[in-house]
C-alpha cells in the first residue's frame, strides 16, 4: 500500500517511518520532507503518528487501534494546540525548535493517555533482514504504476523513456509515470530489460536487496520471493550490481560489488546474504554469427579456435597458449551451444576445463 493511503496507525506500524521518528538521518528526513511536499494532505496523519511513537518510546505501550488514536489526538489537540500554531504548521513556517517543543507537548499528553492501554503485542521493527517488493514500492515518495502479468504468456511493456521489459507469467513491475534524473523500476518475478541508452539518466532495477544499475543494455533479472536466489543475467552491454543494506538506502552510498558484461551472472543468496559472480548457463553469441548451416574447421590451430570462442561469446578462456601451440583440430559446428562446442574441443584434446566465477580454465597439455 502506498504511503499516501496510510492511516496514522499504518504509519505507527511502519518500520521505515519509525526509524525516521526515533533515529532521523539526513536521507530519511529528506524523504519525508519530499513526501509531505507531494502530499500535504497527510501532514496531520504524520503528526499524529509521530507524536504517538514518541509517546510510546517513554512507555512499554502497545499499538492502539484507529479509534483510540483519534480519541487521543483530539484530547491532545484540545489541550495543547492553538489554532494559530496549527496554521503555522500548515504554512511550513514553524521553526524546528518550536516543532520539537510542540511534539514534546503532544508526546507528554499521549504518555498519560496511552499508559493504561494494553491491547495486543505488536513490536515496531526498525530494520529488516530481507527487503521485499512490497517494502520497495511502499517506501517511495511518488505514486507508482504497476503492471502485472496475469496471462500464461510473456508480456511486453513499454516504459516512459522508451525502454521495454518482457515480464514472465506472474511477474510484476512498478515504475513512475515519468522518470526523473534516475530511472528507477521495481521488479518481482522475472523480467528481460532492453534499456534505451541515456548516459545522463542511469536506469536502476530494484529486485529485493539487489540493485542493478545500467545506462543502456539488455539483461534478465529474476527475483521471485524471499527464499529464492536473486539473479541478474547480462545479455548485452555492462551493468553494475550491488546489494542494499536497507530500504531506500541512497544510491550514491551503495558501492557496486560487481561489474558484469555480456554472458555473466550475479546471484544473490537471500539465505546466506552473499553475492556471487559466474557465467550464465547458456552463453549466447555477442557477435552476430554468419548465417551458415555448418562451420567446418580443418587442421585449425586450437589456440585460434579458443580465441575465436572468447570473442564470439565474450568469455574468458584461460589456457596455456605456449603448451597448446602445436595442437590442431578437425571438427564442425552447426547449432551447438557454447558449452557443447567447448566439450567437443576438449574431448578431441583429451582434456577438461573448470569454471571459476566468470573464467573457464582449460587444463592445457601438449599435443603429440
C-alpha positions as a Python dict, from the first residue, in 0.01 Angstrom:
ca = {
    (1, 'X'): (0, 0, 0),
    (2, 'X'): (147, 343, -94),
    (3, 'X'): (217, 593, 184),
    (4, 'X'): (-46, 835, 58),
    (5, 'X'): (-312, 578, 157),
    (6, 'X'): (-172, 525, 508),
    (7, 'X'): (-369, 596, 823),
    (8, 'X'): (-193, 716, 1142),
    (9, 'X'): (-197, 358, 1269),
    (10, 'X'): (-31, 237, 948),
    (11, 'X'): (246, 492, 994),
    (12, 'X'): (294, 385, 1358),
    (13, 'X'): (336, 22, 1249),
    (14, 'X'): (573, 103, 962),
    (15, 'X'): (940, 36, 1040),
    (16, 'X'): (1079, 295, 796),
    (17, 'X'): (859, 569, 941),
    (18, 'X'): (952, 470, 1298),
    (19, 'X'): (1319, 474, 1204),
    (20, 'X'): (1283, 834, 1088),
    (21, 'X'): (1097, 943, 1403),
    (22, 'X'): (1334, 783, 1652),
    (23, 'X'): (1664, 788, 1462),
    (24, 'X'): (1637, 1051, 1187),
    (25, 'X'): (1910, 1087, 928),
    (26, 'X'): (1963, 1341, 654),
    (27, 'X'): (1832, 1092, 398),
    (28, 'X'): (1520, 983, 587),
    (29, 'X'): (1437, 1344, 672),
    (30, 'X'): (1476, 1442, 307),
    (31, 'X'): (1246, 1155, 206),
    (32, 'X'): (964, 1256, 440),
    (33, 'X'): (1001, 1625, 357),
    (34, 'X'): (963, 1533, -9),
    (35, 'X'): (664, 1312, 70),
    (36, 'X'): (490, 1595, 259),
    (37, 'X'): (559, 1839, -23),
    (38, 'X'): (390, 1595, -263),
    (39, 'X'): (109, 1503, -23),
    (40, 'X'): (40, 1799, 210),
    (41, 'X'): (-297, 1644, 296),
    (42, 'X'): (-110, 1380, 500),
    (43, 'X'): (57, 1626, 742),
    (44, 'X'): (-194, 1569, 1022),
    (45, 'X'): (-178, 1190, 995),
    (46, 'X'): (201, 1204, 1007),
    (47, 'X'): (190, 1443, 1301),
    (48, 'X'): (-40, 1209, 1493),
    (49, 'X'): (173, 904, 1421),
    (50, 'X'): (499, 1079, 1503),
    (51, 'X'): (368, 1207, 1835),
    (52, 'X'): (231, 866, 1928),
    (53, 'X'): (563, 694, 1853),
    (54, 'X'): (747, 944, 2073),
    (55, 'X'): (494, 881, 2347),
    (56, 'X'): (531, 504, 2320),
    (57, 'X'): (906, 546, 2347),
    (58, 'X'): (851, 659, 2706),
    (59, 'X'): (624, 367, 2798),
    (60, 'X'): (604, 0, 2701),
    (61, 'X'): (296, 87, 2503),
    (62, 'X'): (107, -138, 2270),
    (63, 'X'): (-6, -13, 1931),
    (64, 'X'): (-363, 121, 1974),
    (65, 'X'): (-634, 95, 1716),
    (66, 'X'): (-755, 371, 1486),
    (67, 'X'): (-1041, 488, 1711),
    (68, 'X'): (-816, 517, 2015),
    (69, 'X'): (-554, 708, 1816),
    (70, 'X'): (-819, 957, 1708),
    (71, 'X'): (-953, 993, 2064),
    (72, 'X'): (-603, 1052, 2199),
    (73, 'X'): (-531, 1301, 1925),
    (74, 'X'): (-846, 1503, 1986),
    (75, 'X'): (-767, 1509, 2356),
    (76, 'X'): (-416, 1636, 2284),
    (77, 'X'): (-531, 1894, 2029),
    (78, 'X'): (-788, 2034, 2273),
    (79, 'X'): (-533, 2079, 2549),
    (80, 'X'): (-212, 2177, 2371),
    (81, 'X'): (-265, 2320, 2025),
    (82, 'X'): (-394, 2662, 1947),
    (83, 'X'): (-539, 2740, 1606),
    (84, 'X'): (-257, 2978, 1523),
    (85, 'X'): (1, 2708, 1583),
    (86, 'X'): (-181, 2475, 1351),
    (87, 'X'): (-181, 2743, 1082),
    (88, 'X'): (190, 2793, 1133),
    (89, 'X'): (248, 2425, 1073),
    (90, 'X'): (31, 2422, 763),
    (91, 'X'): (222, 2714, 618),
    (92, 'X'): (551, 2540, 695),
    (93, 'X'): (669, 2845, 887),
    (94, 'X'): (701, 2667, 1220),
    (95, 'X'): (1062, 2660, 1336),
    (96, 'X'): (1245, 2338, 1413),
    (97, 'X'): (1279, 2427, 1780),
    (98, 'X'): (907, 2504, 1807),
    (99, 'X'): (831, 2181, 1621),
    (100, 'X'): (1033, 1981, 1874),
    (101, 'X'): (863, 2161, 2164),
    (102, 'X'): (523, 2104, 2006),
    (103, 'X'): (586, 1734, 1964),
    (104, 'X'): (709, 1722, 2322),
    (105, 'X'): (373, 1853, 2445),
    (106, 'X'): (189, 1603, 2229),
    (107, 'X'): (408, 1314, 2338),
    (108, 'X'): (375, 1403, 2706),
    (109, 'X'): (-3, 1414, 2676),
    (110, 'X'): (-11, 1087, 2489),
    (111, 'X'): (202, 915, 2751),
    (112, 'X'): (-73, 985, 3002),
    (113, 'X'): (-343, 855, 2770),
    (114, 'X'): (-152, 558, 2635),
    (115, 'X'): (-11, 441, 2966),
    (116, 'X'): (-307, 223, 3052),
    (117, 'X'): (-365, 66, 2711),
    (118, 'X'): (-260, -300, 2667),
    (119, 'X'): (-436, -431, 2357),
    (120, 'X'): (-203, -671, 2181),
    (121, 'X'): (172, -710, 2138),
    (122, 'X'): (294, -584, 1802),
    (123, 'X'): (658, -470, 1818),
    (124, 'X'): (781, -189, 1598),
    (125, 'X'): (1073, -302, 1383),
    (126, 'X'): (1340, -66, 1258),
    (127, 'X'): (1517, -282, 1004),
    (128, 'X'): (1460, -599, 808),
    (129, 'X'): (1697, -876, 707),
    (130, 'X'): (1508, -921, 381),
    (131, 'X'): (1384, -646, 151),
    (132, 'X'): (1073, -745, -39),
    (133, 'X'): (898, -599, -341),
    (134, 'X'): (627, -466, -110),
    (135, 'X'): (888, -286, 101),
    (136, 'X'): (1035, -124, -209),
    (137, 'X'): (713, 16, -351),
    (138, 'X'): (570, 127, -17),
    (139, 'X'): (872, 341, 65),
    (140, 'X'): (860, 556, -248),
    (141, 'X'): (750, 921, -214),
    (142, 'X'): (578, 924, -554),
    (143, 'X'): (285, 718, -678),
    (144, 'X'): (393, 426, -893),
    (145, 'X'): (219, 246, -1177),
    (146, 'X'): (220, -132, -1154),
    (147, 'X'): (199, -379, -1441),
    (148, 'X'): (132, -742, -1352),
    (149, 'X'): (142, -1029, -1599),
    (150, 'X'): (-161, -1243, -1518),
    (151, 'X'): (-158, -1422, -1854),
    (152, 'X'): (4, -1756, -1932),
    (153, 'X'): (237, -1595, -2187),
    (154, 'X'): (515, -1339, -2158),
    (155, 'X'): (403, -976, -2155),
    (156, 'X'): (600, -693, -2317),
    (157, 'X'): (554, -343, -2177),
    (158, 'X'): (699, -6, -2277),
    (159, 'X'): (836, 229, -2015),
    (160, 'X'): (808, 611, -2019),
    (161, 'X'): (1166, 652, -2151),
    (162, 'X'): (1122, 413, -2444),
    (163, 'X'): (1286, 115, -2274),
    (164, 'X'): (1099, -215, -2286),
    (165, 'X'): (1051, -504, -2045),
    (166, 'X'): (929, -859, -2104),
    (167, 'X'): (760, -993, -1790),
    (168, 'X'): (719, -1366, -1744),
    (169, 'X'): (399, -1521, -1608),
    (170, 'X'): (311, -1399, -1258),
    (171, 'X'): (574, -1121, -1256),
    (172, 'X'): (507, -755, -1184),
    (173, 'X'): (689, -426, -1229),
    (174, 'X'): (631, -86, -1069),
    (175, 'X'): (759, 242, -1213),
    (176, 'X'): (671, 613, -1204),
    (177, 'X'): (453, 776, -1472),
    (178, 'X'): (762, 969, -1584),
    (179, 'X'): (1130, 932, -1499),
    (180, 'X'): (1347, 1194, -1332),
    (181, 'X'): (1727, 1206, -1321),
    (182, 'X'): (1736, 836, -1232),
    (183, 'X'): (1510, 582, -1400),
    (184, 'X'): (1405, 361, -1107),
    (185, 'X'): (1189, 50, -1152),
    (186, 'X'): (1091, -225, -906),
    (187, 'X'): (1058, -592, -1001),
    (188, 'X'): (909, -907, -855),
    (189, 'X'): (943, -1222, -1064),
    (190, 'X'): (1137, -1232, -1391),
    (191, 'X'): (1190, -955, -1644),
    (192, 'X'): (1405, -911, -1953),
    (193, 'X'): (1505, -546, -1987),
    (194, 'X'): (1610, -368, -2304),
    (195, 'X'): (1717, -28, -2180),
    (196, 'X'): (1723, 279, -2402),
    (197, 'X'): (2066, 436, -2376),
    (198, 'X'): (2072, 764, -2182),
    (199, 'X'): (2410, 846, -2026),
    (200, 'X'): (2262, 1136, -1829),
    (201, 'X'): (1997, 920, -1659),
    (202, 'X'): (2104, 581, -1522),
    (203, 'X'): (1847, 302, -1530),
    (204, 'X'): (1817, 119, -1196),
    (205, 'X'): (1629, -205, -1129),
    (206, 'X'): (1545, -286, -768),
    (207, 'X'): (1473, -655, -703),
    (208, 'X'): (1473, -740, -335),
    (209, 'X'): (1810, -636, -194),
    (210, 'X'): (1982, -649, -533),
    (211, 'X'): (2028, -326, -727),
    (212, 'X'): (2123, -333, -1096),
    (213, 'X'): (2242, -6, -1250),
    (214, 'X'): (2287, 42, -1624),
    (215, 'X'): (2296, 308, -1894),
    (216, 'X'): (2188, 112, -2199),
    (217, 'X'): (2193, -266, -2230),
    (218, 'X'): (1979, -580, -2215),
    (219, 'X'): (1961, -825, -1927),
    (220, 'X'): (1743, -1060, -1724),
    (221, 'X'): (1653, -1006, -1358),
    (222, 'X'): (1493, -1286, -1155),
    (223, 'X'): (1355, -1223, -804),
    (224, 'X'): (1065, -1448, -709),
    (225, 'X'): (1037, -1448, -328),
    (226, 'X'): (1228, -1401, -3),
    (227, 'X'): (1378, -1752, -12),
    (228, 'X'): (1494, -1798, -371),
    (229, 'X'): (1814, -1652, -512),
    (230, 'X'): (1802, -1321, -697),
    (231, 'X'): (1979, -1339, -1033),
    (232, 'X'): (2098, -1085, -1288),
    (233, 'X'): (2197, -1224, -1631),
    (234, 'X'): (2352, -979, -1878),
    (235, 'X'): (2271, -1027, -2245),
    (236, 'X'): (2446, -722, -2393),
    (237, 'X'): (2637, -426, -2256),
    (238, 'X'): (2756, -385, -1899),
    (239, 'X'): (2578, -346, -1565),
    (240, 'X'): (2681, -270, -1206),
    (241, 'X'): (2532, -491, -935),
    (242, 'X'): (2512, -402, -568),
    (243, 'X'): (2333, -515, -252),
    (244, 'X'): (2134, -270, -40),
    (245, 'X'): (2151, -287, 339),
    (246, 'X'): (1813, -124, 394),
    (247, 'X'): (1516, 11, 201),
    (248, 'X'): (1577, 349, 35),
    (249, 'X'): (1950, 341, 103),
    (250, 'X'): (2091, 633, -103),
    (251, 'X'): (2220, 505, -436),
    (252, 'X'): (2529, 726, -404),
    (253, 'X'): (2631, 540, -88),
    (254, 'X'): (2595, 188, -230),
    (255, 'X'): (2920, 56, -373),
    (256, 'X'): (2878, -182, -669),
    (257, 'X'): (3022, -523, -590),
    (258, 'X'): (3043, -648, -947),
    (259, 'X'): (3056, -508, -1297),
    (260, 'X'): (2901, -763, -1529),
    (261, 'X'): (2936, -785, -1905),
    (262, 'X'): (2756, -1000, -2161),
    (263, 'X'): (2700, -1365, -2062),
    (264, 'X'): (2787, -1301, -1698),
    (265, 'X'): (2560, -1353, -1397),
    (266, 'X'): (2534, -1219, -1044),
    (267, 'X'): (2348, -1440, -798),
    (268, 'X'): (2246, -1322, -451),
    (269, 'X'): (2157, -1580, -186),
    (270, 'X'): (1889, -1435, 41),
    (271, 'X'): (1962, -1710, 294),
    (272, 'X'): (2340, -1665, 312),
    (273, 'X'): (2336, -1292, 228),
    (274, 'X'): (2610, -1344, -30),
    (275, 'X'): (2651, -1210, -386),
    (276, 'X'): (2847, -1425, -630),
    (277, 'X'): (2951, -1384, -993),
    (278, 'X'): (2953, -1657, -1258),
    (279, 'X'): (2880, -1730, -1622),
    (280, 'X'): (2523, -1770, -1741),
    (281, 'X'): (2407, -2125, -1803),
    (282, 'X'): (2394, -2080, -2178),
    (283, 'X'): (2627, -1810, -2317),
    (284, 'X'): (2496, -1660, -2641),
    (285, 'X'): (2700, -1501, -2920),
    (286, 'X'): (2767, -1132, -2868),
    (287, 'X'): (2891, -1104, -3226),
    (288, 'X'): (2627, -1178, -3488),
    (289, 'X'): (2742, -1506, -3647),
    (290, 'X'): (2747, -1564, -4020),
    (291, 'X'): (2427, -1731, -4136),
    (292, 'X'): (2560, -2072, -4238),
    (293, 'X'): (2423, -2417, -4165),
    (294, 'X'): (2762, -2554, -4062),
    (295, 'X'): (3109, -2425, -3978),
    (296, 'X'): (3388, -2666, -4071),
    (297, 'X'): (3738, -2646, -3927),
    (298, 'X'): (4018, -2839, -4096),
    (299, 'X'): (4356, -2852, -3926),
    (300, 'X'): (4253, -2547, -3720),
    (301, 'X'): (4504, -2431, -3455),
    (302, 'X'): (4333, -2484, -3117),
    (303, 'X'): (4470, -2157, -2980),
    (304, 'X'): (4299, -1968, -3264),
    (305, 'X'): (3974, -2158, -3206),
    (306, 'X'): (3978, -2072, -2835),
    (307, 'X'): (4041, -1705, -2918),
    (308, 'X'): (3751, -1715, -3164),
    (309, 'X'): (3520, -1856, -2897),
    (310, 'X'): (3631, -1588, -2650),
    (311, 'X'): (3549, -1310, -2893),
    (312, 'X'): (3219, -1459, -3012),
    (313, 'X'): (3078, -1527, -2664),
    (314, 'X'): (3259, -1266, -2453),
    (315, 'X'): (3403, -1534, -2224),
    (316, 'X'): (3741, -1554, -2056),
    (317, 'X'): (3913, -1880, -2152),
    (318, 'X'): (4231, -1934, -1952),
    (319, 'X'): (4477, -2166, -2124),
    (320, 'X'): (4849, -2202, -2186),
    (321, 'X'): (4897, -2087, -2544),
    (322, 'X'): (5261, -2198, -2547),
    (323, 'X'): (5169, -2553, -2442),
    (324, 'X'): (4888, -2573, -2699),
    (325, 'X'): (5072, -2409, -2989),
    (326, 'X'): (5120, -2738, -3174),
    (327, 'X'): (4760, -2856, -3125),
    (328, 'X'): (4529, -2859, -3426),
    (329, 'X'): (4176, -2986, -3469),
    (330, 'X'): (3934, -3111, -3734),
    (331, 'X'): (3572, -3054, -3637),
    (332, 'X'): (3249, -2884, -3738),
    (333, 'X'): (2981, -2681, -3558),
    (334, 'X'): (2620, -2614, -3653),
    (335, 'X'): (2367, -2528, -3382),
    (336, 'X'): (2564, -2636, -3073),
    (337, 'X'): (2565, -2418, -2763),
    (338, 'X'): (2886, -2263, -2632),
    (339, 'X'): (2948, -2535, -2375),
    (340, 'X'): (2868, -2810, -2626),
    (341, 'X'): (3134, -2666, -2857),
    (342, 'X'): (3383, -2643, -2572),
    (343, 'X'): (3310, -3003, -2473),
    (344, 'X'): (3378, -3120, -2830),
    (345, 'X'): (3714, -2942, -2840),
    (346, 'X'): (3818, -3078, -2500),
    (347, 'X'): (3724, -3435, -2597),
    (348, 'X'): (3942, -3411, -2907),
    (349, 'X'): (4229, -3277, -2695),
    (350, 'X'): (4162, -3538, -2425),
    (351, 'X'): (4147, -3268, -2161),
    (352, 'X'): (3891, -3091, -1940),
    (353, 'X'): (3802, -2748, -1805),
    (354, 'X'): (3689, -2590, -1480),
    (355, 'X'): (3463, -2287, -1431),
    (356, 'X'): (3581, -2041, -1164),
    (357, 'X'): (3342, -1745, -1135),
    (358, 'X'): (3347, -1592, -1485),
    (359, 'X'): (3662, -1768, -1605),
    (360, 'X'): (3688, -2104, -1779),
    (361, 'X'): (4022, -2268, -1702),
    (362, 'X'): (4128, -2525, -1962),
    (363, 'X'): (4378, -2786, -1847),
    (364, 'X'): (4644, -2749, -2112),
    (365, 'X'): (4878, -3023, -2225),
    (366, 'X'): (5097, -3066, -2529),
    (367, 'X'): (4979, -3248, -2837),
    (368, 'X'): (5179, -3528, -2998),
}
